[in-house]
Amino acid sequence: MDPVIIVGAGPVGLTLALALARQQVPSVVLDEGPGKDEPRLARTVVLREDTAALVQRLTGADLDRAGLRWAGWRSMRRKQVIREVVFDDGSAPAPAHDGDPAEPAPLHIAQHVLTATLRAALEGEPLVKIAVDSRLDGLEQEAAGVTAHTRGPRGTWWRGSHAVGCDGPRSTVRKLLDVRFPGRTAVERHAVAALRVELPWADEALLHRTPPWRTSGPSAGEVTGRPLPDGVWRLDWLLPPGKDLVTPELLVARIRETLAGWSGGPTPAYELLDTGVHTVHHRLARRWRVGRVFLAGDAAHLLGAFGAQGLDEGLRDADNLAWKLALAWHHGHHQALLDSYQEERRALVSARLRAADQALPLLRGGGGIRAYVPGSARGQDALLTDAHLGRGPLGAAGGYEGSPLAPRYLEAEVPVGTAPGAQVQDVRVTAEDGSFVQLRDRLGRGALLVLLIAPGTGVWERRHWVSAGIMPRLAAAVTALPSPAELLVAESYPGAAAHTVLLIRPDGHLVAALNGVRAADLYAAAEAALGGPATAQGAQEAQGAGGGTKEHRSGKGPTGTAAAQEASAAGAAAASAVK
């Protein structure tokens, strides 16, 4: 079967290629550039806990050495510290200054470093071919696949099973599909500088609103400081509305007054490393799927006001789409499952954009009479902090509560600490081979996860309890599921009673939690999570395209040896272009 064609070799496209390869699906990445990014320290990204874990799982790299996990966060208004947060450093939980339990630290990393980490993980990967200097200029599709044409030193036709446009805001794929991209232009503009300097807050990010050294003008409102490794900081100043030119003199003046204000004296010595202007747009593509072609990342959506990071959502697009494409590649073109990508992801991003657009007048326009209501400034600071830290309506990852893949009614369903459709929490589990691993380490393998909560199992070897109690019945129910599934056991899970059974999607979202072994409910939940029963058309397409060996159709799935051999052979055969 033909590989998946991925257009664009940025973080989203490379992440998708890696995620597909982990599920034994070959891909071709069309990179219009030379295969490496220009180092730009003024262009950085902040990854939340789930997206940082996704990249780490796919690359095997230690991202803590490539980027910096913040020690804390502080919000300031004039000369007053409004809010402080201390992050968990991964060892013992530490209390935050505001009384909340410590939360995982965001990871701040230069985008070119992140891209290089993903490229390094793809080196030697037999299922992925990266075609450099290959700019897309034509795309055709029919019932059995897609054909892409690239221009460059040698015009080339590429044949694929599906195509995904990860080619940024000016996406050629989106334009060739004639998909509209409505929204707002230049919602915010920021002057950006990356510099090496010693500040009073080591490894702590901060948001300073209405600093005392700027008392007038529409741009008096906000400056953000985010630390990077090696004593480097990225500073962002909110610019007034309009298109006024940011001159070098203006930027240096901002740097000097900000550093002097934070240091409480003369401007400390600093080394200016990079500068830029960051313009935030809010746009949302009308359609994210047209037949066998999909959009992801900035090709599908643009957001980022109030510190919200668009790359986070792009990586979640890749995570959501990868396992669905893998199932379609191995088992056949299941329309409902593939349609769910747009329904889940577009609804979630749309909600974040609506929340940001509703907050803009309040936070950037003065708020009218609401600005004089007692406590309004503190409420605004809390809202902005949540946006920067990936919390609340402006920053939280969100879940798929209204997903078409959610089971409609399960008699044995019970509530746990994670709502259906939300990302599961990471806990230690016992795998089928008896090893202790983290739950997130088992994601992204193309299989559903079935997690039994069984207190006491963590202190005994697996052989002592694997055949006791409800385990044999649960193992039999898992074997009978309509898709490959891995059975895991955990001592505990937040909000879950003993013998609760959790069904988890390959991208880590909870399908359902059941009270004990309920084989019928477990099967119904798994079938719903896969888009319902496969259609006859999908089965015929799978048979006609050669998508699925006998092992695949019998339920052993894409993680088996036969699947790996078949995918590797298909990738090797399809990676070379057809002239």
XYZ file of C-alpha atoms in Angstrom:
579
model
C 0.000 0.000 0.000
C 1.204 3.528 -0.757
C 2.679 5.740 1.988
C 1.004 8.766 3.545
C 2.189 11.999 1.895
C 2.982 14.704 4.467
C 3.427 18.191 3.017
C 5.616 20.324 5.250
C 8.652 19.450 7.390
C 7.991 21.642 10.400
C 7.389 20.273 13.899
C 3.821 19.161 13.101
C 4.699 17.315 9.884
C 7.754 15.619 11.404
C 5.786 14.627 14.513
C 3.077 13.096 12.338
C 5.679 11.130 10.359
C 7.189 9.762 13.571
C 3.789 8.913 15.029
C 2.808 7.023 11.868
C 6.129 5.155 11.802
C 5.586 4.000 15.394
C 2.365 2.421 14.123
C 4.085 0.798 11.132
C 2.737 3.229 8.522
C 5.204 4.549 5.901
C 5.218 8.194 4.883
C 6.928 10.642 2.541
C 7.587 14.146 3.917
C 7.764 16.829 1.224
C 10.121 19.538 2.487
C 10.311 22.640 0.318
C 13.526 23.687 2.103
C 17.050 22.269 2.236
C 16.400 19.995 5.224
C 17.487 22.210 8.122
C 16.166 25.295 9.874
C 17.974 28.578 10.382
C 18.769 29.059 14.102
C 16.463 31.750 15.510
C 16.411 32.258 19.278
C 13.622 34.829 18.922
C 11.385 32.050 17.576
C 10.555 29.724 20.442
C 7.669 27.527 21.551
C 6.224 26.560 24.923
C 5.124 22.936 25.216
C 2.649 21.887 27.883
C 2.895 18.616 29.790
C 1.013 16.472 27.251
C 2.731 17.778 24.104
C 6.205 17.664 25.662
C 5.504 14.053 26.691
C 4.349 13.273 23.123
C 7.574 14.598 21.560
C 9.713 12.859 24.163
C 7.938 9.550 23.615
C 8.343 9.746 19.842
C 11.959 10.942 19.762
C 13.404 9.303 22.860
C 15.319 12.559 23.393
C 15.840 14.291 26.717
C 14.004 17.539 26.016
C 15.054 18.920 29.397
C 18.557 19.269 27.959
C 17.342 20.804 24.687
C 15.024 23.327 26.344
C 14.277 24.671 29.808
C 11.500 23.741 32.215
C 10.582 26.840 34.155
C 11.061 26.818 37.915
C 8.111 29.153 38.382
C 5.882 31.895 37.049
C 5.036 35.315 38.396
C 2.466 37.896 37.322
C 3.211 41.529 38.153
C 1.157 44.692 37.893
C 3.020 47.985 38.266
C 5.363 47.242 41.210
C 3.234 44.524 42.807
C 3.520 40.756 42.426
C -0.057 39.581 41.832
C 0.462 35.852 41.522
C 3.290 33.340 41.879
C 3.338 29.691 40.832
C 6.040 27.169 41.678
C 6.283 24.281 39.228
C 6.913 20.648 40.016
C 10.490 19.777 39.092
C 9.602 16.114 38.654
C 10.785 15.011 42.102
C 8.627 15.685 45.148
C 5.438 17.771 44.800
C 5.996 21.309 46.009
C 3.281 23.682 47.178
C 2.652 26.723 45.031
C 2.747 30.182 46.578
C -0.979 30.650 46.047
C -1.851 27.457 47.925
C -2.488 25.260 44.900
C -0.557 22.012 44.485
C 2.458 22.293 42.226
C 1.806 21.674 38.548
C 4.109 20.296 35.845
C 6.486 22.861 34.424
C 6.020 24.029 30.822
C 8.963 23.364 28.511
C 10.411 26.383 26.663
C 12.493 25.470 23.621
C 13.753 27.184 20.480
C 11.756 25.982 17.486
C 14.820 25.155 15.401
C 16.122 22.981 18.270
C 12.788 21.163 18.457
C 12.773 20.603 14.693
C 16.365 19.322 14.777
C 15.411 16.887 17.560
C 12.558 15.512 15.449
C 14.784 15.252 12.363
C 17.433 13.383 14.350
C 14.813 10.859 15.483
C 13.828 10.296 11.841
C 17.366 9.594 10.667
C 17.620 5.951 9.700
C 13.862 5.412 10.054
C 13.056 3.010 7.179
C 9.374 3.955 7.073
C 9.953 7.679 6.477
C 11.481 9.399 3.456
C 12.142 13.151 3.623
C 12.277 14.729 0.153
C 14.079 18.096 0.398
C 13.753 20.955 -2.109
C 10.322 19.585 -3.027
C 7.654 22.268 -3.279
C 4.110 21.041 -3.876
C 2.299 22.511 -6.879
C -0.322 19.900 -7.742
C -2.606 17.500 -5.898
C -5.102 15.010 -7.275
C -7.141 12.336 -5.552
C -9.493 9.514 -6.365
C -11.206 6.755 -4.425
C -8.050 4.643 -4.001
C -5.440 7.291 -3.182
C -3.812 10.652 -3.879
C -1.150 11.897 -6.290
C 1.037 14.913 -5.541
C 3.375 16.789 -7.876
C 6.391 18.729 -6.666
C 8.560 21.170 -8.543
C 12.247 21.654 -7.995
C 15.443 20.484 -9.645
C 13.452 17.478 -10.841
C 9.687 17.647 -11.194
C 8.292 14.552 -9.485
C 4.970 12.765 -9.019
C 4.336 11.089 -5.669
C 1.683 8.458 -5.015
C 0.108 8.107 -1.565
C -2.762 6.510 0.311
C -3.617 9.838 2.010
C -2.098 13.321 2.175
C -1.799 15.744 5.087
C -1.091 19.444 4.668
C 1.213 20.553 7.496
C 2.585 23.385 5.387
C 1.831 26.407 7.531
C -0.362 29.523 7.351
C 0.043 29.941 3.573
C -0.692 26.265 2.999
C -0.482 25.192 -0.634
C -2.530 22.096 0.199
C -5.353 24.232 1.594
C -5.312 26.439 -1.499
C -5.316 23.471 -3.882
C -8.314 22.074 -1.989
C -10.040 25.482 -2.292
C -10.742 25.531 1.462
C -11.556 28.950 2.921
C -9.474 30.248 5.860
C -11.562 33.026 7.466
C -10.642 34.919 10.598
C -8.884 38.018 11.897
C -5.552 39.464 10.842
C -3.009 40.969 13.260
C -5.009 40.394 16.427
C -1.830 41.214 18.340
C 1.722 42.284 17.524
C 4.766 41.838 19.716
C 8.317 43.097 19.427
C 10.611 40.200 20.338
C 14.217 40.075 21.502
C 16.387 37.136 22.543
C 19.278 38.140 24.754
C 21.715 36.707 27.256
C 21.375 38.503 30.568
C 21.200 37.855 34.297
C 17.795 38.735 35.766
C 16.601 38.618 39.397
C 14.352 35.618 38.688
C 16.496 32.645 37.734
C 14.610 30.255 35.416
C 11.246 31.877 36.248
C 8.959 33.231 33.547
C 7.013 36.405 34.207
C 4.253 38.610 32.851
C 4.495 42.301 33.773
C 1.471 44.472 33.067
C 1.619 48.282 33.254
C 5.258 48.429 34.368
C 5.983 51.635 36.332
C 8.579 52.871 33.849
C 5.921 53.080 31.115
C 2.997 55.173 32.296
C 1.382 56.345 29.067
C 0.433 55.220 25.608
C -1.479 52.173 24.384
C 1.637 50.011 24.542
C 2.260 50.659 28.229
C 0.469 47.472 29.100
C 2.574 44.339 28.886
C 5.973 42.690 28.661
C 6.661 38.979 28.995
C 9.962 37.310 29.914
C 10.566 33.617 29.224
C 13.898 31.945 30.112
C 15.784 29.546 27.830
C 18.900 27.458 28.559
C 22.350 29.046 28.979
C 21.096 32.290 30.511
C 19.112 33.317 27.409
C 15.772 35.109 27.719
C 13.033 35.810 25.207
C 11.306 39.125 25.887
C 8.019 40.133 24.195
C 6.560 43.645 24.285
C 2.930 44.123 23.287
C 2.790 46.708 20.502
C -0.003 49.223 19.917
C -2.544 48.438 17.188
C -1.447 49.396 13.704
C 1.512 48.780 11.469
C 4.085 51.152 12.925
C 7.624 50.096 12.090
C 9.637 48.596 14.945
C 12.990 50.296 14.514
C 16.266 49.072 16.052
C 16.367 52.234 18.161
C 12.885 51.596 19.545
C 13.721 47.985 20.375
C 16.993 48.844 22.121
C 15.186 51.505 24.150
C 12.599 48.931 25.243
C 15.313 46.464 26.187
C 17.282 48.965 28.256
C 14.320 50.398 30.163
C 12.867 46.940 30.863
C 16.125 45.451 32.121
C 16.812 48.527 34.248
C 13.291 48.448 35.688
C 13.501 44.766 36.591
C 16.989 45.095 38.069
C 16.138 48.179 40.125
C 19.156 50.146 38.933
C 21.177 50.814 35.815
C 20.751 48.547 32.805
C 22.722 45.333 33.419
C 25.134 44.019 30.808
C 23.403 41.989 28.119
C 24.144 40.351 24.778
C 21.514 40.821 22.071
C 21.220 37.567 20.095
C 18.139 37.888 17.889
C 15.137 40.124 17.265
C 11.835 39.948 15.450
C 8.192 40.975 15.320
C 5.613 38.335 16.184
C 2.173 38.931 14.651
C -0.765 36.912 15.938
C -3.615 35.993 13.580
C -6.814 34.151 14.430
C -8.045 31.958 11.575
C -9.824 28.634 11.243
C -10.109 26.562 8.069
C -13.680 25.716 7.070
C -12.800 22.083 6.388
C -9.971 19.946 7.742
C -10.710 16.931 5.568
C -11.483 16.706 1.867
C -11.644 13.065 0.826
C -8.244 11.535 1.497
C -6.545 14.873 2.184
C -6.319 16.488 5.642
C -5.064 19.756 7.131
C -3.127 20.049 10.400
C -1.278 22.682 12.400
C -1.083 26.239 11.070
C -2.562 25.081 7.762
C -5.805 24.410 9.653
C -5.781 27.044 12.394
C -3.963 30.116 13.670
C -4.241 31.196 17.296
C -1.883 32.614 19.865
C -3.218 35.735 21.562
C -2.480 36.087 25.287
C 0.474 33.729 25.132
C -1.499 30.720 23.901
C 0.813 28.545 21.819
C -0.490 27.400 18.442
C 2.142 24.671 18.110
C 0.650 22.833 21.071
C -2.589 22.467 19.138
C -0.707 21.469 15.978
C 1.028 18.627 17.824
C -2.329 17.528 19.224
C -3.659 17.508 15.650
C -0.865 15.109 14.673
C -1.478 12.881 17.695
C -5.217 12.730 16.993
C -4.834 12.041 13.280
C -1.960 9.523 13.401
C -3.790 6.609 15.021
C -6.855 7.116 12.838
C -4.787 7.152 9.652
C -2.906 4.080 10.913
C -6.134 2.149 11.386
C -7.348 3.244 7.957
C -4.006 2.257 6.389
C -3.973 -1.189 7.991
C -7.676 -2.040 8.017
C -9.457 0.038 5.401
C -10.932 3.482 4.804
C -13.355 3.916 7.739
C -15.266 7.116 6.966
C -16.664 7.807 10.445
C -13.274 7.381 12.110
C -11.511 9.688 9.644
C -14.351 12.232 9.787
C -13.953 12.389 13.574
C -10.555 14.093 13.181
C -12.178 17.271 11.881
C -15.137 17.048 14.245
C -12.976 16.631 17.352
C -10.068 18.907 16.614
C -11.893 21.718 14.830
C -14.515 21.977 17.592
C -11.847 22.208 20.272
C -9.719 24.825 18.486
C -12.836 26.780 17.558
C -13.807 26.952 21.241
C -10.367 28.311 22.141
C -10.591 30.937 19.398
C -14.053 32.017 20.570
C -12.810 32.332 24.144
C -9.843 34.447 23.019
C -11.999 36.708 20.844
C -14.416 37.244 23.743
C -11.553 38.126 26.097
C -9.801 40.515 23.703
C -12.044 43.570 24.352
C -11.712 43.117 28.105
C -7.962 42.517 28.257
C -6.774 44.743 25.420
C -9.467 47.380 25.003
C -9.763 48.697 28.509
C -12.933 46.761 29.301
C -15.204 49.868 29.475
C -17.037 50.225 32.771
C -15.864 46.757 33.830
C -12.356 48.161 34.251
C -13.611 50.108 37.304
C -15.205 47.119 39.025
C -13.170 46.167 42.138
C -11.023 43.111 41.517
C -11.304 43.312 37.725
C -7.555 43.842 37.259
C -6.782 40.819 39.412
C -9.285 38.764 37.424
C -7.619 39.835 34.189
C -4.205 38.861 35.539
C -5.544 35.435 36.543
C -7.052 34.941 33.078
C -3.782 35.874 31.376
C -1.769 33.637 33.701
C -4.016 30.699 32.877
C -3.588 31.394 29.162
C 0.199 31.433 29.436
C 0.309 28.310 31.607
C -2.126 26.198 29.583
C -5.099 26.425 31.925
C -8.628 27.752 31.775
C -10.673 28.596 28.662
C -7.778 30.401 26.946
C -5.080 27.796 27.517
C -6.370 24.376 28.543
C -5.918 21.478 26.146
C -9.591 20.553 26.358
C -11.254 17.229 25.706
C -13.544 15.519 23.237
C -16.720 15.349 25.318
C -18.994 15.720 22.299
C -16.952 13.435 20.082
C -18.750 11.258 17.524
C -16.504 8.459 18.837
C -17.957 8.665 22.349
C -20.178 5.710 23.355
C -23.759 6.869 23.757
C -24.922 4.690 26.660
C -23.069 2.237 28.873
C -24.924 0.633 31.751
C -21.783 0.062 33.834
C -20.134 3.476 33.270
C -18.824 5.191 36.422
C -17.159 8.582 37.011
C -13.428 8.863 37.719
C -11.036 11.788 38.113
C -10.834 12.176 34.312
C -13.921 13.101 32.311
C -14.720 10.995 29.234
C -12.943 12.538 26.244
C -10.224 14.188 28.347
C -6.542 13.232 28.474
C -5.841 10.539 31.050
C -3.440 11.237 33.882
C -0.048 9.592 33.855
C 0.252 6.793 36.424
C 2.590 3.841 36.900
C 1.208 0.649 35.363
C 2.198 -2.970 35.022
C 2.552 -3.998 31.380
C 1.753 -7.409 29.922
C 5.390 -8.487 30.244
C 5.369 -7.698 33.976
C 7.463 -4.521 33.735
C 6.547 -1.286 35.489
C 6.149 1.627 33.061
C 4.322 4.934 32.859
C 0.899 4.887 31.240
C 1.890 7.516 28.660
C 4.756 5.300 27.503
C 2.169 2.838 26.132
C 0.346 5.423 24.010
C 0.725 5.892 20.269
C 1.215 2.218 19.394
C -1.979 1.818 17.400
C -3.720 -0.182 20.116
C -6.472 0.660 22.562
C -5.443 0.471 26.213
C -7.523 -1.310 28.842
C -6.467 -0.323 32.363
C -7.616 -2.277 35.429
C -7.371 -0.574 38.823
C -6.264 -3.282 41.238
C -4.770 -2.124 44.573
C -2.014 -4.374 45.850
C -0.821 -5.680 42.508
C 2.175 -3.364 42.521
C 3.853 -5.242 45.382
C 3.514 -8.705 43.813
C 5.034 -10.135 40.683
C 2.569 -10.361 37.825
C 2.644 -14.157 37.772
C 1.028 -14.208 41.223
C -2.135 -12.332 40.229
C -2.453 -12.589 36.456
C -4.648 -15.676 36.740
C -6.512 -14.661 39.903
C -9.815 -12.907 40.556
C -11.324 -11.039 37.616
C -8.142 -11.040 35.515
C -8.987 -14.130 33.383
C -12.424 -12.730 32.513
C -10.984 -9.298 31.697
C -8.202 -10.799 29.573
C -10.794 -12.778 27.607
C -12.913 -9.641 27.101
C -9.877 -7.693 25.864
C -8.959 -10.448 23.413
C -12.475 -10.297 21.955
C -12.402 -6.540 21.261
C -12.817 -5.397 17.627
C -9.307 -3.887 17.570
C -5.897 -4.711 19.047
C -5.798 -3.740 22.728
C -3.218 -3.926 25.502
C -4.225 -4.872 29.033
C -2.517 -2.869 31.792
C -2.913 -2.870 35.568
C -2.449 0.045 37.989
C -2.441 0.248 41.777
C -4.624 3.347 41.642
C -6.010 6.079 39.429
C -7.431 9.444 40.613
C -11.085 9.062 41.523
C -11.298 5.382 40.542
C -12.456 2.631 42.874
C -10.922 -0.827 42.965
C -11.782 -3.018 39.942
C -12.639 -0.002 37.770
C -11.753 -0.667 34.111
C -10.666 2.268 31.930
C -10.715 2.145 28.122
C -8.201 4.579 26.623
C -7.647 5.639 23.009
C -4.186 5.416 21.400
C -3.835 9.196 21.772
C -4.454 9.026 25.519
C -8.066 10.245 25.712
C -10.455 8.379 27.995
C -13.250 6.546 26.203
C -15.067 5.246 29.280
C -14.627 3.972 32.828
C -16.593 0.858 33.758
C -17.515 -0.684 37.070
C -15.764 -4.062 36.849
C -15.556 -6.480 33.953
C -18.529 -5.759 31.713
C -17.595 -7.443 28.439
C -20.599 -6.131 26.468
C -20.066 -2.526 27.578
C -16.323 -2.770 26.978
C -16.914 -4.067 23.456
C -19.516 -1.354 22.739
C -17.171 1.377 23.995
C -14.289 0.052 21.895
C -16.465 -0.193 18.799
C -17.686 3.380 19.292
C -14.108 4.644 19.778
C -13.209 3.124 16.403
C -16.041 4.905 14.619
C -18.614 2.126 14.864
C -18.801 -1.007 12.720
C -16.682 -0.795 9.567
C -18.742 -0.113 6.444
C -18.866 -2.521 3.543
C -17.317 0.188 1.357
C -14.371 0.482 3.756
C -13.814 -3.256 3.750
C -13.899 -3.363 -0.059
C -11.409 -0.476 -0.267
C -9.097 -2.254 2.159
C -9.233 -5.464 0.134
C -8.818 -3.676 -3.190
C -5.872 -1.585 -1.973
C -4.152 -4.495 -0.283
C -4.580 -2.664 3.037
C -4.430 -5.378 5.653
C -2.940 -8.814 5.793
C -4.748 -11.780 7.212
C -3.045 -11.009 10.531
C -4.459 -7.469 10.498
C -8.002 -8.557 9.782
C -7.921 -11.235 12.453
C -7.177 -8.610 15.098
C -3.446 -8.941 15.721
C -3.132 -5.388 14.396
C -0.387 -3.038 13.270
C 1.934 -3.799 16.164
C 2.591 -7.375 15.058
C 5.738 -8.598 13.313
C 3.945 -9.403 10.072
C 2.522 -5.875 9.959
C 5.931 -4.361 10.543
C 7.489 -6.397 7.754
C 4.670 -5.541 5.359
C 4.824 -1.815 6.177
C 8.600 -1.717 5.882
C 8.459 -3.371 2.472
C 5.674 -1.029 1.355
C 7.593 1.995 2.592
C 10.754 0.958 0.781
C 8.850 0.350 -2.445
C 6.820 3.554 -2.284
C 9.496 5.906 -0.988
C 11.015 6.287 -4.434
C 9.093 8.694 -6.649
C 7.294 7.726 -9.829
C 8.503 9.947 -12.648
